[in-house]
XYZ file of C-alpha atoms in Angstrom:
629
model
C -4.555 -16.783 7.450
C -6.722 -15.446 10.276
C -5.205 -12.000 9.805
C -6.046 -12.014 6.084
C -9.642 -13.055 6.811
C -9.835 -10.287 9.416
C -8.622 -7.709 6.879
C -11.320 -8.639 4.370
C -13.990 -8.828 7.087
C -13.205 -5.292 8.231
C -13.154 -4.132 4.619
C -16.587 -5.652 4.108
C -17.864 -3.835 7.216
C -16.391 -0.598 5.870
C -18.202 -1.065 2.550
C -21.476 -1.709 4.402
C -20.948 1.538 6.300
C -20.331 3.411 3.051
C -23.548 1.973 1.593
C -25.551 3.132 4.625
C -24.010 6.622 4.494
C -24.550 6.916 0.726
C -28.295 6.460 1.178
C -28.697 8.997 3.998
C -29.643 11.964 1.719
C -32.653 9.941 0.536
C -33.993 9.385 4.040
C -34.856 12.985 4.903
C -37.722 14.811 3.320
C -37.326 17.409 6.043
C -34.921 17.791 8.938
C -37.695 16.933 11.387
C -39.057 13.937 9.497
C -37.750 10.997 7.567
C -38.970 8.530 5.016
C -37.899 4.923 5.381
C -39.373 4.112 1.966
C -36.986 6.369 0.061
C -34.060 5.042 2.093
C -34.982 1.449 1.260
C -35.304 2.353 -2.423
C -31.835 3.905 -2.336
C -30.436 0.759 -0.700
C -32.094 -1.392 -3.369
C -30.542 0.699 -6.138
C -27.055 0.264 -4.664
C -27.383 -3.479 -4.062
C -28.848 -3.902 -7.542
C -25.825 -2.125 -9.005
C -23.444 -4.229 -6.889
C -25.014 -7.452 -8.198
C -24.296 -6.402 -11.804
C -20.627 -5.306 -11.964
C -20.706 -4.966 -15.748
C -23.182 -2.087 -15.420
C -21.141 -0.073 -12.901
C -20.958 3.493 -14.174
C -20.947 7.116 -13.074
C -23.901 9.156 -14.328
C -24.034 12.925 -14.207
C -26.116 15.768 -15.548
C -24.590 17.843 -18.298
C -25.899 21.143 -19.584
C -28.447 19.506 -21.870
C -28.329 15.744 -21.263
C -27.343 12.967 -18.868
C -23.916 11.445 -19.451
C -22.771 7.938 -18.545
C -19.128 7.093 -17.798
C -18.159 3.450 -17.317
C -16.356 2.691 -14.071
C -13.220 1.652 -15.984
C -13.063 4.970 -17.843
C -13.763 6.857 -14.612
C -10.914 5.060 -12.814
C -8.500 5.624 -15.715
C -9.516 9.292 -16.022
C -10.792 11.489 -13.147
C -9.999 8.987 -10.375
C -6.406 8.418 -11.543
C -5.949 12.196 -11.854
C -7.207 12.667 -8.301
C -4.976 9.943 -6.879
C -1.895 11.334 -8.647
C -2.407 14.692 -6.910
C -3.071 13.137 -3.491
C -0.194 10.636 -3.600
C 2.257 13.199 -4.994
C 1.288 15.618 -2.214
C 1.768 12.945 0.451
C 5.167 11.853 -0.859
C 6.434 15.415 -1.284
C 5.264 16.458 2.183
C 6.808 13.322 3.737
C 10.156 13.926 2.006
C 10.327 17.631 2.862
C 9.313 16.962 6.473
C 12.052 14.346 6.875
C 14.677 16.666 5.389
C 13.561 19.382 7.823
C 13.872 16.931 10.719
C 17.453 16.100 9.705
C 18.196 19.800 9.333
C 16.676 20.462 12.761
C 18.733 17.774 14.504
C 21.975 18.695 12.775
C 21.460 22.460 12.667
C 22.064 25.185 15.276
C 19.606 25.970 18.072
C 18.299 29.154 16.458
C 17.350 27.141 13.375
C 15.427 24.608 15.471
C 13.493 27.349 17.226
C 12.804 29.147 13.953
C 11.488 26.007 12.247
C 9.259 25.204 15.236
C 7.747 28.703 15.271
C 7.344 28.864 11.495
C 5.638 25.455 11.377
C 3.168 26.531 14.082
C 2.402 29.695 12.119
C 1.801 27.731 8.904
C -0.506 25.334 10.733
C -2.656 28.287 11.799
C -3.557 28.975 8.162
C -6.817 27.330 7.063
C -5.896 24.843 4.341
C -7.797 26.665 1.598
C -5.981 29.929 2.379
C -2.876 28.733 0.525
C -4.949 28.605 -2.648
C -5.976 32.174 -1.982
C -2.400 33.328 -1.326
C -0.920 31.523 -4.337
C -3.525 32.989 -6.670
C -2.909 36.485 -5.270
C 0.850 36.029 -5.747
C 0.485 34.763 -9.327
C -1.847 37.646 -10.220
C 0.493 40.197 -8.605
C 3.565 38.852 -10.456
C 1.614 38.885 -13.723
C 0.479 42.491 -13.156
C 4.020 43.611 -12.362
C 6.005 41.646 -14.948
C 3.523 40.315 -17.491
C 4.810 36.783 -16.768
C 2.247 34.084 -15.941
C 4.202 31.890 -13.515
C 1.669 29.207 -12.574
C -1.573 27.856 -13.991
C -3.907 27.859 -10.981
C -7.272 27.106 -12.582
C -8.460 24.220 -14.742
C -10.466 25.201 -17.810
C -12.401 22.775 -20.027
C -11.124 19.707 -18.194
C -7.455 20.735 -18.415
C -5.306 18.749 -15.976
C -3.137 20.945 -13.772
C -0.751 19.512 -11.196
C 1.751 22.029 -9.804
C -0.634 24.434 -8.046
C -2.907 21.837 -6.364
C 0.045 19.682 -5.280
C 1.814 22.688 -3.746
C -1.325 23.814 -1.882
C -2.137 20.309 -0.702
C 1.412 19.628 0.541
C 1.925 22.569 2.902
C -0.132 21.574 5.955
C 0.713 17.818 5.685
C 4.398 18.818 5.620
C 3.912 20.709 8.891
C 1.977 17.814 10.442
C 4.560 15.241 9.325
C 7.365 17.469 10.608
C 5.830 17.859 14.071
C 4.993 14.166 14.263
C 8.490 13.119 13.185
C 10.123 15.547 15.619
C 8.147 14.143 18.534
C 8.929 10.543 17.573
C 12.592 11.321 16.882
C 13.004 13.040 20.267
C 11.649 9.924 21.963
C 14.048 7.742 19.981
C 16.961 10.054 20.791
C 16.428 9.411 24.507
C 16.524 5.611 24.106
C 19.379 3.605 25.599
C 20.623 2.251 22.275
C 21.596 5.801 21.223
C 24.238 5.959 23.985
C 25.366 2.436 23.089
C 25.800 3.445 19.440
C 27.784 6.518 20.464
C 29.942 4.340 22.660
C 30.797 2.258 19.599
C 31.988 5.383 17.816
C 29.062 6.060 15.496
C 28.437 9.689 14.580
C 25.105 11.385 15.276
C 24.373 11.497 11.549
C 24.914 7.750 11.195
C 22.771 7.044 14.255
C 20.029 9.307 12.924
C 19.920 7.739 9.468
C 20.662 4.063 10.229
C 18.996 3.501 13.588
C 16.631 6.260 14.748
C 14.898 6.658 11.393
C 13.947 2.965 10.911
C 12.761 2.757 14.521
C 10.676 5.923 14.076
C 9.151 4.765 10.781
C 6.841 2.155 12.307
C 5.233 4.603 14.747
C 5.030 7.196 11.994
C 3.189 4.719 9.777
C 0.432 4.134 12.336
C 0.075 7.779 13.336
C 0.018 9.025 9.733
C -3.612 7.941 9.372
C -4.725 11.286 10.802
C -2.767 13.069 8.060
C -4.440 10.898 5.415
C -7.766 11.905 6.931
C -6.823 15.570 6.721
C -5.461 15.505 3.180
C -8.530 13.708 1.787
C -10.834 16.409 3.168
C -8.497 19.206 2.097
C -8.258 17.804 -1.439
C -11.997 18.318 -1.984
C -11.620 22.042 -1.357
C -8.515 22.229 -3.549
C -10.391 20.490 -6.349
C -13.403 22.768 -6.018
C -11.467 26.043 -5.916
C -9.098 25.087 -8.733
C -11.976 23.910 -10.938
C -10.480 20.416 -11.243
C -12.720 17.778 -12.796
C -11.905 15.021 -10.322
C -13.998 12.806 -8.069
C -15.803 15.708 -6.350
C -16.802 17.232 -9.693
C -18.552 14.023 -10.755
C -20.084 13.522 -7.329
C -21.680 16.983 -7.351
C -22.726 16.707 -10.978
C -24.434 13.343 -10.416
C -25.527 13.297 -6.797
C -27.294 9.952 -6.380
C -26.795 6.944 -4.052
C -24.999 4.742 -6.599
C -22.539 7.477 -7.625
C -21.884 8.352 -3.981
C -21.235 4.718 -3.056
C -18.895 4.050 -5.981
C -16.848 7.210 -5.424
C -16.552 6.763 -1.639
C -15.637 3.094 -2.105
C -12.930 4.046 -4.624
C -11.459 6.552 -2.159
C -11.655 4.124 0.768
C -10.293 0.958 -0.881
C -6.654 1.800 -1.786
C -5.851 3.494 1.519
C -7.508 0.759 3.568
C -5.617 -2.066 1.856
C -2.328 -0.153 1.877
C -2.427 0.282 5.653
C -3.851 -3.207 6.253
C -1.194 -4.954 4.140
C 1.705 -2.913 5.522
C 0.441 -3.623 9.038
C 0.278 -7.324 8.153
C 3.875 -7.172 6.902
C 5.080 -5.329 10.028
C 3.378 -7.794 12.382
C 4.504 -10.907 10.508
C 5.686 -13.619 12.863
C 4.299 -11.829 15.916
C 1.774 -13.537 18.142
C -1.700 -12.046 18.461
C -1.219 -11.066 22.067
C -2.010 -7.738 23.635
C -0.787 -6.096 26.783
C -2.701 -7.060 29.877
C -5.333 -4.589 30.930
C -6.655 -4.564 34.449
C -10.189 -5.940 34.583
C -12.631 -4.187 36.881
C -15.613 -6.203 38.175
C -18.809 -4.846 36.627
C -21.538 -4.529 39.230
C -23.521 -1.677 40.733
C -21.323 -1.381 43.814
C -18.371 -0.626 41.534
C -19.804 2.833 40.967
C -20.920 3.630 44.521
C -18.977 6.192 46.483
C -16.801 4.831 49.262
C -16.053 6.665 52.489
C -12.541 7.410 51.288
C -13.919 9.253 48.253
C -15.694 11.916 50.319
C -13.094 14.594 49.756
C -13.380 18.049 51.245
C -14.880 20.315 48.578
C -12.717 23.203 49.758
C -9.592 21.132 49.143
C -10.753 20.192 45.670
C -11.644 23.809 44.859
C -8.276 25.016 46.148
C -6.443 22.498 43.952
C -8.453 23.474 40.850
C -7.873 27.171 41.519
C -4.122 26.587 41.859
C -4.009 24.728 38.543
C -5.926 27.504 36.761
C -3.637 30.134 38.282
C -0.549 28.273 37.039
C -2.014 28.273 33.541
C -2.886 31.980 33.649
C 0.642 32.880 34.748
C 1.936 31.557 31.421
C 1.811 34.227 28.665
C 1.519 31.473 26.046
C -1.781 30.498 27.688
C -3.161 33.771 29.054
C -2.572 35.944 25.963
C -4.446 33.749 23.447
C -7.180 33.140 26.038
C -7.532 36.915 26.501
C -7.735 37.447 22.725
C -10.479 34.815 22.378
C -12.372 36.279 25.332
C -12.196 39.832 23.966
C -13.408 38.749 20.534
C -16.344 36.847 22.019
C -17.311 39.627 24.445
C -17.202 42.316 21.730
C -19.400 40.189 19.472
C -21.859 39.504 22.306
C -22.054 43.221 23.150
C -22.698 43.987 19.486
C -25.468 41.389 19.614
C -27.085 43.178 22.561
C -26.971 46.367 20.470
C -29.057 44.704 17.757
C -26.550 42.949 15.472
C -27.043 45.638 12.838
C -25.429 45.003 9.452
C -25.179 48.227 7.458
C -25.692 48.071 3.702
C -24.134 50.176 0.961
C -25.377 49.005 -2.429
C -24.403 52.051 -4.493
C -22.788 55.488 -4.254
C -24.150 58.537 -6.038
C -22.835 62.067 -6.557
C -24.562 65.350 -5.654
C -26.691 65.207 -8.787
C -27.984 61.727 -7.923
C -25.970 59.929 -10.589
C -24.768 56.501 -9.527
C -20.966 56.470 -9.465
C -20.317 53.062 -7.948
C -22.014 49.789 -7.056
C -21.255 47.025 -4.588
C -18.965 45.391 -3.818
C -16.898 48.320 -2.527
C -13.281 48.234 -1.493
C -12.383 49.416 2.041
C -12.959 53.152 2.380
C -13.828 55.782 4.967
C -17.521 54.833 4.928
C -17.064 51.041 5.103
C -13.715 50.366 6.750
C -13.358 46.781 5.543
C -15.427 47.143 2.392
C -18.631 45.320 1.420
C -19.571 42.033 -0.180
C -21.433 41.672 -3.473
C -24.771 42.438 -1.798
C -23.423 45.631 -0.251
C -23.295 44.300 3.323
C -20.535 45.692 5.520
C -17.743 43.156 6.065
C -16.902 44.650 9.488
C -20.494 44.351 10.724
C -20.700 40.750 9.538
C -17.511 39.928 11.441
C -18.851 41.538 14.620
C -22.050 39.526 14.307
C -20.518 36.252 13.184
C -17.700 35.709 15.695
C -20.034 34.670 18.524
C -21.964 32.187 16.384
C -18.813 30.587 15.022
C -17.071 30.350 18.398
C -20.056 29.202 20.460
C -21.188 26.525 18.002
C -17.608 25.289 17.425
C -17.038 25.032 21.197
C -20.359 23.207 21.595
C -19.518 20.638 18.887
C -15.982 20.031 20.196
C -17.240 19.706 23.782
C -19.941 17.199 22.844
C -17.451 15.151 20.811
C -15.082 14.826 23.759
C -17.758 14.462 26.462
C -19.751 11.764 24.660
C -16.526 10.108 23.487
C -15.338 9.938 27.108
C -18.742 8.635 28.277
C -18.538 5.790 25.719
C -14.804 5.167 26.159
C -15.006 4.354 29.893
C -17.073 1.143 29.575
C -15.216 0.271 26.368
C -11.835 0.399 28.115
C -12.959 -0.970 31.506
C -15.327 -3.794 30.711
C -15.398 -4.665 27.011
C -13.797 -7.765 25.551
C -10.752 -7.587 23.286
C -12.911 -8.432 20.267
C -15.218 -5.482 20.957
C -12.303 -3.091 21.344
C -10.798 -4.438 18.135
C -14.056 -3.831 16.280
C -14.310 -0.215 17.486
C -10.661 0.368 16.585
C -11.225 -1.034 13.104
C -14.290 1.179 12.671
C -12.303 4.229 13.746
C -9.412 3.316 11.442
C -11.814 2.969 8.525
C -13.121 6.487 9.150
C -9.615 7.834 8.546
C -9.830 6.820 4.891
C -12.981 8.824 4.159
C -13.133 12.631 3.744
C -14.996 13.814 6.826
C -16.259 17.054 5.256
C -17.617 15.106 2.305
C -19.518 12.715 4.587
C -21.167 15.619 6.412
C -21.945 17.274 3.078
C -23.552 14.092 1.733
C -25.807 13.798 4.778
C -26.878 17.459 4.861
C -26.922 18.597 1.251
C -30.682 18.228 0.716
C -31.718 20.102 3.844
C -29.667 23.275 4.096
C -30.216 25.122 0.832
C -33.550 26.863 0.230
C -34.428 27.818 -3.331
C -37.745 29.434 -2.400
C -36.334 31.678 0.329
C -38.300 29.899 3.080
C -37.379 27.001 5.347
C -40.120 24.802 6.735
C -38.070 24.042 9.833
C -36.952 26.414 12.560
C -33.426 27.784 12.739
C -32.887 26.063 16.089
C -33.883 22.692 14.618
C -31.498 23.054 11.687
C -28.587 24.089 13.909
C -29.308 21.264 16.379
C -29.427 18.717 13.546
C -26.159 20.014 12.098
C -24.451 19.883 15.494
C -25.733 16.331 15.974
C -24.383 15.154 12.613
C -20.983 16.806 13.115
C -20.701 15.185 16.549
C -21.929 11.673 15.739
C -19.842 11.206 12.604
C -16.598 11.635 14.581
C -17.609 9.625 17.670
C -15.933 6.340 16.591
C -12.601 8.159 16.314
C -12.845 10.196 19.535
C -14.194 7.212 21.496
C -11.390 4.960 20.292
C -8.732 7.571 21.017
C -9.952 8.292 24.560
C -10.399 4.567 25.207
C -6.792 3.991 24.150
C -5.615 6.652 26.615
C -7.632 5.014 29.425
C -6.324 1.573 28.495
C -2.739 2.798 28.725
C -3.352 3.921 32.319
C -5.137 0.662 33.185
C -1.902 -1.181 32.341
C 0.007 0.670 35.080
C 1.031 -1.178 38.229
C -0.511 1.367 40.577
C -3.955 0.569 39.130
C -3.491 -3.120 39.944
C -2.296 -2.205 43.434
C -5.367 -0.030 43.945
C -7.617 -2.904 42.888
C -5.846 -5.294 45.293
C -6.398 -2.886 48.177
C -10.147 -2.733 47.488
C -10.500 0.101 45.006
C -13.646 -0.161 42.924
C -14.318 1.076 39.380
C -15.403 4.525 40.535
C -12.319 4.962 42.714
C -9.930 3.865 39.965
C -11.660 6.104 37.421
C -11.747 9.244 39.568
C -8.457 8.850 41.449
C -6.204 7.268 38.854
C -7.603 7.481 35.331
C -9.025 11.008 35.251
C -5.948 12.778 36.701
C -3.732 10.940 34.202
C -5.803 11.672 31.087
C -7.249 15.091 31.995
C -4.580 17.077 30.150
C -4.917 14.750 27.136
C -8.677 15.333 27.091
C -8.044 19.074 27.000
C -5.632 18.633 24.105
C -8.136 16.443 22.232
C -10.793 19.096 22.844
C -8.580 21.837 21.433
C -7.710 19.678 18.407
C -11.405 19.105 17.795
C -12.025 22.867 17.987
C -9.462 23.516 15.275
C -10.880 20.696 13.166
C -14.440 22.031 13.535
C -13.340 25.498 12.416
C -11.648 23.966 9.368
C -14.771 21.926 8.640
C -16.978 25.025 8.817
C -14.927 26.534 5.994
C -14.948 23.314 3.936
C -18.712 22.959 4.221
C -19.328 26.640 3.473
C -17.259 26.439 0.281
C -19.353 23.406 -0.717
C -22.549 25.339 0.058
C -23.458 24.069 3.549
C -23.781 26.828 6.168
C -24.605 26.829 9.862
C -28.395 27.074 9.901
C -28.690 26.857 6.110
C -28.580 29.300 3.208
C -30.970 30.866 0.717
C -30.066 30.779 -2.957
C -30.537 34.112 -4.704
C -33.042 34.018 -7.553
C -31.146 36.647 -9.583
C -27.456 35.916 -9.092
C -27.621 32.299 -7.854
C -25.405 33.169 -4.880
C -25.890 31.440 -1.537
C -26.775 33.828 1.296
C -26.253 32.390 4.812
C -29.171 32.621 7.224
C -26.696 33.390 10.031
C -23.836 35.795 9.229
C -21.165 33.517 10.723
C -17.546 33.680 9.622
C -17.443 30.776 7.205
C -20.290 32.338 5.216
C -17.973 35.198 4.242
C -15.575 32.692 2.682
C -18.220 30.656 0.886
C -17.996 32.532 -2.393
C -14.203 32.361 -2.499
C -14.295 30.847 -5.982
C -16.035 33.914 -7.385
C -13.812 36.239 -5.361
C -10.722 34.679 -6.931
C -12.174 35.052 -10.407
C -13.001 38.759 -9.879
C -9.939 39.598 -7.734
C -12.179 40.959 -4.951
C -9.846 39.657 -2.263
C -10.926 42.144 0.416
C -14.238 40.259 0.765
C -12.720 37.139 2.309
C -9.392 38.438 3.640
C -10.792 39.769 6.997
C -12.668 36.527 7.695
C -9.558 34.553 6.737
C -7.472 36.553 9.212
C -10.043 35.996 11.981
C -9.997 32.247 11.326
C -6.200 32.291 11.461
C -6.265 34.148 14.786
C -8.777 31.685 16.253
C -6.809 28.632 15.128
C -3.480 30.121 16.244
C -4.907 30.979 19.683
C -6.231 27.462 20.208
C -2.911 25.985 19.078
C -0.970 28.221 21.483
C -3.212 27.131 24.342
C -2.726 23.480 23.401
C 1.066 23.910 23.209
C 1.113 25.623 26.605
C -0.869 22.808 28.220
C 1.404 20.237 26.590
C 4.497 21.960 28.004
C 2.889 22.051 31.453
C 2.273 18.309 31.229
C 5.885 17.650 30.186
C 7.181 19.757 33.098
C 4.890 17.928 35.509
C 6.176 14.564 34.280
C 9.757 15.756 34.777
C 8.907 16.906 38.323
C 9.463 20.646 37.807
């Protein structure tokens, strides 16, 4: 009974959090100021709606009038359509990933290596790029054969399923495959595998009857990150395919009540699914947790002892040796060199003035205009121009440094602040406090992260007059702050979990018995054990930030803001960073001007692939260190 009460208590806390987030757009009149009165009014409107369930409805602005859709009709219509696509994508990706795992374990070595390399390559694609590639393929087949193979755009509320489900399933399939492979390898090294072989069971029988059920429980808990990813990715799929789902109604009727109802509808089914399955898995088990070493909390716990005064030369020599080992690995040094070259070239171009050449029209010798922007790649503009005539190549040279530097800054702050908060959480907090933070972090997995950032920033980063009343630095700083803070519960909980795992080790208890204080245990035992994991978390956050840049740009939120054109209604980024080139992808698809976003897409793929190669190299180094190589 206590577990059931706990489930509903955490759900209630999640709903309160959604209410507070839903009202955030009303709080800011400007980035540098805020109005508590408008925030309170937004809260009142939500609580007033909650108190009258019979009046729950989604309102949105049509072309000429305001429409009202009852919550029941909304759930039966757009919401059910959205959930069908999401659930179908999850089930298909889970099934395909499991079949690939079986094929990998039962297939030859060359097949295993090929699947591993191909999955890493697919993961380097930004999620929206599959929409781009599928639409290009459909158009090409139609041009060559006259056969329209796949309906990839929804017109007049038409419900399409095949294209969005295919696009939404690709990356989750890769993530499920890698997760299952890691879990299955751990199971395959367990003692019961040898016992089963000794009884005469075949590898196939062991895989299906024993390893798979044992893997399923861990897969269930770790799959929350994939749910988090697919919810954010779905918003972009819906937007680019023109689907009239939950995002369509949220954008059409952007108000606190609509935002709360839609976020609550997304949050509720996933929360209760995981909570109830977890309750079923843990049935009959006592509410006990593994013992964690308790460190006395007092000032002397953080004072340096005489034993901690290590020779700086020795520490420097050890760090240099570690860096040299990393650089000797081609899988680490090559992607690092590519990232460094890209950043240096962009910085040098910045010192030269960051000039973006413009070619709006071409005329012949008589002065007659023979062509207007956008132009395809040619001898004058090697990568072509966008709709405004700006050189794509120049924008890439300018934008790489902004994208890389700001992404690195956000990822670094997420990990640094998460570590700073995780240390006292793991060392000194009570079990109830840790449980609360874990529940908060788990709840965040059931909300689309990109949508939350969009909701908070939507009123501040689009200028219709062409002028911002806040400085560029202020807008960038505010955006960085939001993108860091909104992920802190998850990063803090994850780093705290890593620290807690080390605190359970016997050598930590031995160190405490021999007089080690909190500072000693942290610096000599915890940090060396979790350092490589912190690097991996940092690299994962970098990839996630790059993906989020694209998501937000497609939804109209750019780094530093954007100015809406008075003539064409297009959003023009204040800073020519990479995601800005992809922002108008929807119009590019419609006009088949693929050269506009293809270079930026390739750059994003290179960045993501480089970071993933570095992460894989560090992970292999950690595995070799654990094996004693």
